[in-house]
mmCIF file of C-alpha atoms in Angstrom:
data_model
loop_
_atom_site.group_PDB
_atom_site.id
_atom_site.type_symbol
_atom_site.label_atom_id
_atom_site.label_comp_id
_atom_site.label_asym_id
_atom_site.label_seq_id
_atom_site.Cartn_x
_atom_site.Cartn_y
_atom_site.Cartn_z
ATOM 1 C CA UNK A 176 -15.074 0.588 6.963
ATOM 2 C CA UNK A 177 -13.884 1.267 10.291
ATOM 3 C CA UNK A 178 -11.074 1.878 12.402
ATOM 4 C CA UNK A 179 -8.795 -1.567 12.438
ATOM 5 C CA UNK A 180 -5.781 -1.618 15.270
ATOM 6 C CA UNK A 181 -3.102 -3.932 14.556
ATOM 7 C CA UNK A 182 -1.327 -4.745 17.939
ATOM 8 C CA UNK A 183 1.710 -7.332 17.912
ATOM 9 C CA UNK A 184 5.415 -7.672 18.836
ATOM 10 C CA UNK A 185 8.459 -6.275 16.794
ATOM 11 C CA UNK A 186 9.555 -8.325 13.982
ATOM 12 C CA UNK A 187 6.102 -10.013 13.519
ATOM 13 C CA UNK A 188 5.037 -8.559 10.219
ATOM 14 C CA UNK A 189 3.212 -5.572 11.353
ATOM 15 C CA UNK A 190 4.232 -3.161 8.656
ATOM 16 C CA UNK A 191 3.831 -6.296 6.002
ATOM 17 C CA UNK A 192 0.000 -6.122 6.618
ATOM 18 C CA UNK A 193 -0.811 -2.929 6.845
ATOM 19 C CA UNK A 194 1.046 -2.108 3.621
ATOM 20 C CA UNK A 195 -1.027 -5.238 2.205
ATOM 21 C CA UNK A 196 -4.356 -4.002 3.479
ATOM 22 C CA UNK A 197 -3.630 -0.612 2.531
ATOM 23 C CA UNK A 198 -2.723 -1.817 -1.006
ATOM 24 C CA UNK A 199 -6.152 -3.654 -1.179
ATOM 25 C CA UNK A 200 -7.768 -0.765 -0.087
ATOM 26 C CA UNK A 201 -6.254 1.169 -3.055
ATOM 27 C CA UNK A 202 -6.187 -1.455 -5.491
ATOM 28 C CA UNK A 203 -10.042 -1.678 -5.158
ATOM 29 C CA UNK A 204 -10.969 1.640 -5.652
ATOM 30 C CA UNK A 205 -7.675 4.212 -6.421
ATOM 31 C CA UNK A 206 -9.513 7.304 -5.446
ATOM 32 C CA UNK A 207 -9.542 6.144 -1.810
ATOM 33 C CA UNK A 208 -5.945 6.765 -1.349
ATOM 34 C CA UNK A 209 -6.799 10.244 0.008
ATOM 35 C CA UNK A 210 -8.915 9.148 2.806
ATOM 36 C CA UNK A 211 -6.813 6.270 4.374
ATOM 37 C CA UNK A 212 -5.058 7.355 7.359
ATOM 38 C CA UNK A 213 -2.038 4.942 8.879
ATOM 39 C CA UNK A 214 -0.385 5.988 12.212
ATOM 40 C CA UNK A 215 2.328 4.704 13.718
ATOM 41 C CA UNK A 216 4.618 4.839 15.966
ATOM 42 C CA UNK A 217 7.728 6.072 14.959
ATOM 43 C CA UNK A 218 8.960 8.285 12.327
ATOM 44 C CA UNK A 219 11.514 5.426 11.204
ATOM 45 C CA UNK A 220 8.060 2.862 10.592
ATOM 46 C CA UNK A 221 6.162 5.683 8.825
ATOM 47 C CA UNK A 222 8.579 6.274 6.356
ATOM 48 C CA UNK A 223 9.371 2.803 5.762
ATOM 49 C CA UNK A 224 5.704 2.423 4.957
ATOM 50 C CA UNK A 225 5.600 5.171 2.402
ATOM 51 C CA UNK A 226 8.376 3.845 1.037
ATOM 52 C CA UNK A 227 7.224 0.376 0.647
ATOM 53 C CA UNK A 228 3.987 1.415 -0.476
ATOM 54 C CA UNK A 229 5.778 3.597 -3.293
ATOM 55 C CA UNK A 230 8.044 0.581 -4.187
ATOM 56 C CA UNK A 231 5.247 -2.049 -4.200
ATOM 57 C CA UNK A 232 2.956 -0.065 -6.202
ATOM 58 C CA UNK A 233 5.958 0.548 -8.973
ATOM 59 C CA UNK A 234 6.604 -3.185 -8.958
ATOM 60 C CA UNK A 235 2.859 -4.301 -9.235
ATOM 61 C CA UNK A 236 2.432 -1.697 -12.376
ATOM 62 C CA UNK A 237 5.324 -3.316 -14.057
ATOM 63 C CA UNK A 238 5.787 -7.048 -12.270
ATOM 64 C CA UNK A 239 7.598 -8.311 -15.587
ATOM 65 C CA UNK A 240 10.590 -6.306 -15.043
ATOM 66 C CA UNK A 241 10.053 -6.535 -11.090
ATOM 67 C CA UNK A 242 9.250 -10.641 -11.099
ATOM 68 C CA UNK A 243 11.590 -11.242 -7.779
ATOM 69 C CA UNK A 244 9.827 -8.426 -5.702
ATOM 70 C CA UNK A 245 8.162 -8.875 -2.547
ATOM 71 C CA UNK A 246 5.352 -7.258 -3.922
ATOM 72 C CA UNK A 247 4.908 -9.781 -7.370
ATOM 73 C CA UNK A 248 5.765 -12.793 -5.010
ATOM 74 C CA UNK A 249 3.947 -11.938 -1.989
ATOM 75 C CA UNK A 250 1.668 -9.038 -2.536
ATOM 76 C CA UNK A 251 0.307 -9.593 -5.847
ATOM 77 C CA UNK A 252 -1.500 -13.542 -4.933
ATOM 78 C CA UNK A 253 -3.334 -11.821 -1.687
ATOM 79 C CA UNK A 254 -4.165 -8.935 -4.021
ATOM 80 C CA UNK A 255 -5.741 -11.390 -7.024
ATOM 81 C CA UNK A 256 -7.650 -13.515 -4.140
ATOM 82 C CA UNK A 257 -8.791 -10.874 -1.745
ATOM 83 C CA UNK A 258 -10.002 -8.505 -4.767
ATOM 84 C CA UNK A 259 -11.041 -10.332 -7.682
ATOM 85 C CA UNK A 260 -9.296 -8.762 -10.021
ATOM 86 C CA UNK A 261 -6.779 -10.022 -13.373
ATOM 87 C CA UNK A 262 -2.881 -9.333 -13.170
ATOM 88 C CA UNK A 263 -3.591 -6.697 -15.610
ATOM 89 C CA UNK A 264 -6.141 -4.714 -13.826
ATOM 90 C CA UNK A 265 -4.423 -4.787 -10.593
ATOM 91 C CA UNK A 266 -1.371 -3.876 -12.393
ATOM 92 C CA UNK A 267 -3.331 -0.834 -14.092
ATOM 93 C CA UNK A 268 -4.916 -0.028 -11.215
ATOM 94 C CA UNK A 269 -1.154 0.334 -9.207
ATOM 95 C CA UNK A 270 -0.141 2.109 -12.005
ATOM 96 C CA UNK A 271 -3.069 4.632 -11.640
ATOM 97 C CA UNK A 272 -3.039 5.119 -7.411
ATOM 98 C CA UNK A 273 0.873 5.605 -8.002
ATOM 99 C CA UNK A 274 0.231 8.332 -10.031
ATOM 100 C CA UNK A 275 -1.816 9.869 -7.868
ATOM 101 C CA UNK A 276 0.209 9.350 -4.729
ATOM 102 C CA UNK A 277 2.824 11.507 -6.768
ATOM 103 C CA UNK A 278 0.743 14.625 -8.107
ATOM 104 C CA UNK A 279 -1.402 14.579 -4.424
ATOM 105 C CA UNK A 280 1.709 13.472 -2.350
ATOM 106 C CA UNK A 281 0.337 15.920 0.872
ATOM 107 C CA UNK A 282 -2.774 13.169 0.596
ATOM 108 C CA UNK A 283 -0.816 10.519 1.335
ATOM 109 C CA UNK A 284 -1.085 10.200 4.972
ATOM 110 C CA UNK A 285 0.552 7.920 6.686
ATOM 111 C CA UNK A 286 2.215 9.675 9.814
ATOM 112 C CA UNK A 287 3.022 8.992 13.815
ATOM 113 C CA UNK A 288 0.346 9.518 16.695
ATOM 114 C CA UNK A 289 2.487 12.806 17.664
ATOM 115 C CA UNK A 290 2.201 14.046 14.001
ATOM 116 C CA UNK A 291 -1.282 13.114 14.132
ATOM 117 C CA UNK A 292 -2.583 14.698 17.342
#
């Protein structure tokens, strides 16, 4: 896969989809967590983005006691159709990168252009 640029205007959903595509990404194959990179902007949108990630993935491993999340009303239905996978795999699977994100936090990189370069 390649580089993808997602360009819009504030307030459009930017940070929505990338947290979705990088939750497919991760969902699909756990392992890959260490070799996404997400830049933004601004320290404010990266740490949102780690955040969300964190939350979604916690609410996906356990979307009984999370049912009213964004991520089990919204995230979860683009997860089962764009992957393939059963509620319970996907929920394993968020369960598994999760745990990984935690014990290999410094490989979690999502970070601004300045922090980048």
């Amino acid at each position: 896969m390649g580089f993808v640029v997602y360009k819009s205007s504030a307030g459009s959903g930017k940070t929505f989809t990338l947290v979705l595509e990088y939750l497919k990404l991760v969902i699909e194959d756990p392992r890959r967590f260490s070799a996404i990179l997400a830049i933004t902007f601004t320290n404010k949108a990266a740490n949102e983005m780690k955040e969300r990630i964190i939350a979604y993935l916690k609410h996906l491993n356990e979307p009984e006691v999370h049912r009213d999340s964004a991520a089990v009303l919204f995230i979860k239905p683009e997860l089962l159709k764009q992957t393939g996978l059963d509620e319970s795999e996907i929920s394993r699977r968020a369960g598994q990168v999760l745990s990984m994100i935690l014990h290999q936090y410094s490989e979690f990189s999502i970070g601004t252009i300045d922090g980048f370069i």
